[in-house]
Amino acid sequence: MLALVDALTTKRGREGGRVVEQALTQLLVELDGSDPRSGVYVIAIDAALLRLGRFGELMYVPLPSPDERGMILKTLARRYKRIDPNLDLMALAKDSRCDNFSGADLSNLVKPLFLSCC
């Protein structure tokens, strides 16, 4: 639902423009009136979205461990028909250069590699 919330949550009063400002304002209104029992989770960045009363609980989601990075890479690889059989995704996941990588970082890292294989 909010896949591109960062496009709406630029610093208000800066780059955004009137349309983005209106969209962000509407998003904040919706969050203020949201039902906490709906089972919908929102992950956001803008400080205005984190104001007391908009969220009942903030959760920290740590970066993935090496094993979790491996599972993420295997999941990403399933999207592509042909992957180089010599590509060791677990070795890549355990490489220390990937220690601070999020799932999105891993996707950006391997997408060109996966696309060149297909």
PDB file of C-alpha atoms in Angstrom:
ATOM      1  CA  MET A   1       0.000   0.000   0.000  1.00  0.00           C
ATOM      2  CA  LEU A   2       2.764   2.426   0.879  1.00  0.00           C
ATOM      3  CA  ALA A   3       5.544   1.023  -1.248  1.00  0.00           C
ATOM      4  CA  LEU A   4       6.758   4.452  -2.312  1.00  0.00           C
ATOM      5  CA  VAL A   5       6.075   6.423   0.860  1.00  0.00           C
ATOM      6  CA  ASP A   6       9.551   7.967   0.653  1.00  0.00           C
ATOM      7  CA  ALA A   7       8.431   9.854  -2.465  1.00  0.00           C
ATOM      8  CA  LEU A   8       5.818  11.548  -0.308  1.00  0.00           C
ATOM      9  CA  THR A   9       7.925  12.065   2.767  1.00  0.00           C
ATOM     10  CA  THR A  10      10.565  14.512   1.613  1.00  0.00           C
ATOM     11  CA  LYS A  11      11.222  17.286   4.101  1.00  0.00           C
ATOM     12  CA  ARG A  12       8.038  19.299   4.112  1.00  0.00           C
ATOM     13  CA  GLY A  13       8.395  22.833   2.847  1.00  0.00           C
ATOM     14  CA  ARG A  14      11.366  21.893   0.682  1.00  0.00           C
ATOM     15  CA  GLU A  15      11.594  19.980  -2.604  1.00  0.00           C
ATOM     16  CA  GLY A  16       8.107  18.491  -2.499  1.00  0.00           C
ATOM     17  CA  GLY A  17       5.830  21.059  -4.046  1.00  0.00           C
ATOM     18  CA  ARG A  18       2.120  21.572  -3.440  1.00  0.00           C
ATOM     19  CA  VAL A  19       0.851  18.211  -4.732  1.00  0.00           C
ATOM     20  CA  VAL A  20       3.316  16.210  -2.629  1.00  0.00           C
ATOM     21  CA  GLU A  21       2.482  18.391   0.386  1.00  0.00           C
ATOM     22  CA  GLN A  22      -1.236  17.637  -0.080  1.00  0.00           C
ATOM     23  CA  ALA A  23      -0.605  13.905  -0.509  1.00  0.00           C
ATOM     24  CA  LEU A  24       1.525  13.777   2.648  1.00  0.00           C
ATOM     25  CA  THR A  25      -1.097  15.742   4.587  1.00  0.00           C
ATOM     26  CA  GLN A  26      -3.781  13.277   3.481  1.00  0.00           C
ATOM     27  CA  LEU A  27      -1.568  10.333   4.458  1.00  0.00           C
ATOM     28  CA  LEU A  28      -1.093  11.830   7.930  1.00  0.00           C
ATOM     29  CA  VAL A  29      -4.865  12.339   8.291  1.00  0.00           C
ATOM     30  CA  GLU A  30      -5.460   8.691   7.324  1.00  0.00           C
ATOM     31  CA  LEU A  31      -2.862   7.495   9.828  1.00  0.00           C
ATOM     32  CA  ASP A  32      -4.433   9.572  12.593  1.00  0.00           C
ATOM     33  CA  GLY A  33      -7.768   7.854  11.982  1.00  0.00           C
ATOM     34  CA  SER A  34      -6.493   4.335  11.331  1.00  0.00           C
ATOM     35  CA  ASP A  35      -7.903   1.393  13.278  1.00  0.00           C
ATOM     36  CA  PRO A  36      -5.096  -0.246  15.312  1.00  0.00           C
ATOM     37  CA  ARG A  37      -6.844  -3.630  15.022  1.00  0.00           C
ATOM     38  CA  SER A  38      -6.881  -3.638  11.213  1.00  0.00           C
ATOM     39  CA  GLY A  39      -3.694  -5.716  10.910  1.00  0.00           C
ATOM     40  CA  VAL A  40      -2.088  -3.108   8.624  1.00  0.00           C
ATOM     41  CA  TYR A  41       1.501  -2.156   9.405  1.00  0.00           C
ATOM     42  CA  VAL A  42       3.056   1.058   8.123  1.00  0.00           C
ATOM     43  CA  ILE A  43       6.786   1.575   7.861  1.00  0.00           C
ATOM     44  CA  ALA A  44       7.682   5.225   7.329  1.00  0.00           C
ATOM     45  CA  ILE A  45      10.574   7.663   7.513  1.00  0.00           C
ATOM     46  CA  ASP A  46       9.374  11.261   7.851  1.00  0.00           C
ATOM     47  CA  ALA A  47       9.464  12.577  11.440  1.00  0.00           C
ATOM     48  CA  ALA A  48       5.901  13.877  11.038  1.00  0.00           C
ATOM     49  CA  LEU A  49       4.780  10.303  10.492  1.00  0.00           C
ATOM     50  CA  LEU A  50       6.346   9.267  13.800  1.00  0.00           C
ATOM     51  CA  ARG A  51       4.585  11.889  15.925  1.00  0.00           C
ATOM     52  CA  LEU A  52       3.156  10.552  19.194  1.00  0.00           C
ATOM     53  CA  GLY A  53      -0.375   9.315  18.645  1.00  0.00           C
ATOM     54  CA  ARG A  54      -0.021   8.231  15.030  1.00  0.00           C
ATOM     55  CA  PHE A  55       1.592   4.910  15.851  1.00  0.00           C
ATOM     56  CA  GLY A  56       0.858   2.776  18.863  1.00  0.00           C
ATOM     57  CA  GLU A  57       4.213   1.059  18.662  1.00  0.00           C
ATOM     58  CA  LEU A  58       7.532   1.530  16.889  1.00  0.00           C
ATOM     59  CA  MET A  59       9.516  -1.589  16.019  1.00  0.00           C
ATOM     60  CA  TYR A  60      13.186  -1.824  15.161  1.00  0.00           C
ATOM     61  CA  VAL A  61      13.888  -4.169  12.262  1.00  0.00           C
ATOM     62  CA  PRO A  62      17.577  -5.091  12.310  1.00  0.00           C
ATOM     63  CA  LEU A  63      19.645  -5.707   9.225  1.00  0.00           C
ATOM     64  CA  PRO A  64      19.662  -9.344   8.122  1.00  0.00           C
ATOM     65  CA  SER A  65      22.258 -11.765   9.452  1.00  0.00           C
ATOM     66  CA  PRO A  66      24.521 -13.598   6.963  1.00  0.00           C
ATOM     67  CA  ASP A  67      22.126 -16.586   6.925  1.00  0.00           C
ATOM     68  CA  GLU A  68      19.138 -14.279   6.434  1.00  0.00           C
ATOM     69  CA  ARG A  69      20.986 -12.508   3.609  1.00  0.00           C
ATOM     70  CA  GLY A  70      21.456 -15.923   1.993  1.00  0.00           C
ATOM     71  CA  MET A  71      17.726 -16.623   2.223  1.00  0.00           C
ATOM     72  CA  ILE A  72      16.972 -13.198   0.747  1.00  0.00           C
ATOM     73  CA  LEU A  73      19.365 -13.829  -2.155  1.00  0.00           C
ATOM     74  CA  LYS A  74      17.838 -17.261  -2.815  1.00  0.00           C
ATOM     75  CA  THR A  75      14.370 -15.712  -2.821  1.00  0.00           C
ATOM     76  CA  LEU A  76      15.511 -13.007  -5.239  1.00  0.00           C
ATOM     77  CA  ALA A  77      17.142 -15.634  -7.500  1.00  0.00           C
ATOM     78  CA  ARG A  78      13.829 -17.501  -7.886  1.00  0.00           C
ATOM     79  CA  ARG A  79      12.515 -14.609  -9.964  1.00  0.00           C
ATOM     80  CA  TYR A  80      14.968 -15.395 -12.736  1.00  0.00           C
ATOM     81  CA  LYS A  81      14.881 -18.444 -14.995  1.00  0.00           C
ATOM     82  CA  ARG A  82      18.573 -19.022 -15.482  1.00  0.00           C
ATOM     83  CA  ILE A  83      21.225 -18.305 -12.903  1.00  0.00           C
ATOM     84  CA  ASP A  84      24.894 -19.169 -13.332  1.00  0.00           C
ATOM     85  CA  PRO A  85      25.278 -22.507 -11.484  1.00  0.00           C
ATOM     86  CA  ASN A  86      28.729 -21.387 -10.302  1.00  0.00           C
ATOM     87  CA  LEU A  87      27.216 -18.446  -8.438  1.00  0.00           C
ATOM     88  CA  ASP A  88      27.493 -19.178  -4.695  1.00  0.00           C
ATOM     89  CA  LEU A  89      24.774 -17.065  -3.104  1.00  0.00           C
ATOM     90  CA  MET A  90      25.643 -18.177   0.442  1.00  0.00           C
ATOM     91  CA  ALA A  91      29.282 -17.158  -0.010  1.00  0.00           C
ATOM     92  CA  LEU A  92      28.109 -13.774  -1.275  1.00  0.00           C
ATOM     93  CA  ALA A  93      25.717 -13.452   1.684  1.00  0.00           C
ATOM     94  CA  LYS A  94      28.509 -14.218   4.161  1.00  0.00           C
ATOM     95  CA  ASP A  95      30.997 -11.818   2.568  1.00  0.00           C
ATOM     96  CA  SER A  96      31.851  -9.112   5.122  1.00  0.00           C
ATOM     97  CA  ARG A  97      31.301  -6.422   2.481  1.00  0.00           C
ATOM     98  CA  CYS A  98      27.571  -7.239   2.739  1.00  0.00           C
ATOM     99  CA  ASP A  99      27.436  -6.870   6.544  1.00  0.00           C
ATOM    100  CA  ASN A 100      25.430  -3.638   6.500  1.00  0.00           C
ATOM    101  CA  PHE A 101      23.212  -4.535   3.547  1.00  0.00           C
ATOM    102  CA  SER A 102      19.433  -4.470   3.780  1.00  0.00           C
ATOM    103  CA  GLY A 103      17.224  -6.633   1.587  1.00  0.00           C
ATOM    104  CA  ALA A 104      16.905  -3.711  -0.837  1.00  0.00           C
ATOM    105  CA  ASP A 105      20.695  -3.318  -0.926  1.00  0.00           C
ATOM    106  CA  LEU A 106      21.079  -7.017  -1.740  1.00  0.00           C
ATOM    107  CA  SER A 107      18.494  -6.742  -4.498  1.00  0.00           C
ATOM    108  CA  ASN A 108      20.320  -3.783  -6.041  1.00  0.00           C
ATOM    109  CA  LEU A 109      23.609  -5.661  -5.780  1.00  0.00           C
ATOM    110  CA  VAL A 110      22.528  -8.827  -7.576  1.00  0.00           C
ATOM    111  CA  LYS A 111      19.827  -7.626  -9.966  1.00  0.00           C
ATOM    112  CA  PRO A 112      22.310  -6.668 -12.725  1.00  0.00           C
ATOM    113  CA  LEU A 113      24.074 -10.003 -12.218  1.00  0.00           C
ATOM    114  CA  PHE A 114      20.824 -11.961 -12.421  1.00  0.00           C
ATOM    115  CA  LEU A 115      19.665 -10.014 -15.477  1.00  0.00           C
ATOM    116  CA  SER A 116      22.936 -10.673 -17.316  1.00  0.00           C
ATOM    117  CA  CYS A 117      22.442 -14.428 -16.801  1.00  0.00           C
ATOM    118  CA  CYS A 118      19.003 -14.529 -18.427  1.00  0.00           C
TER     119      CYS A 118
END
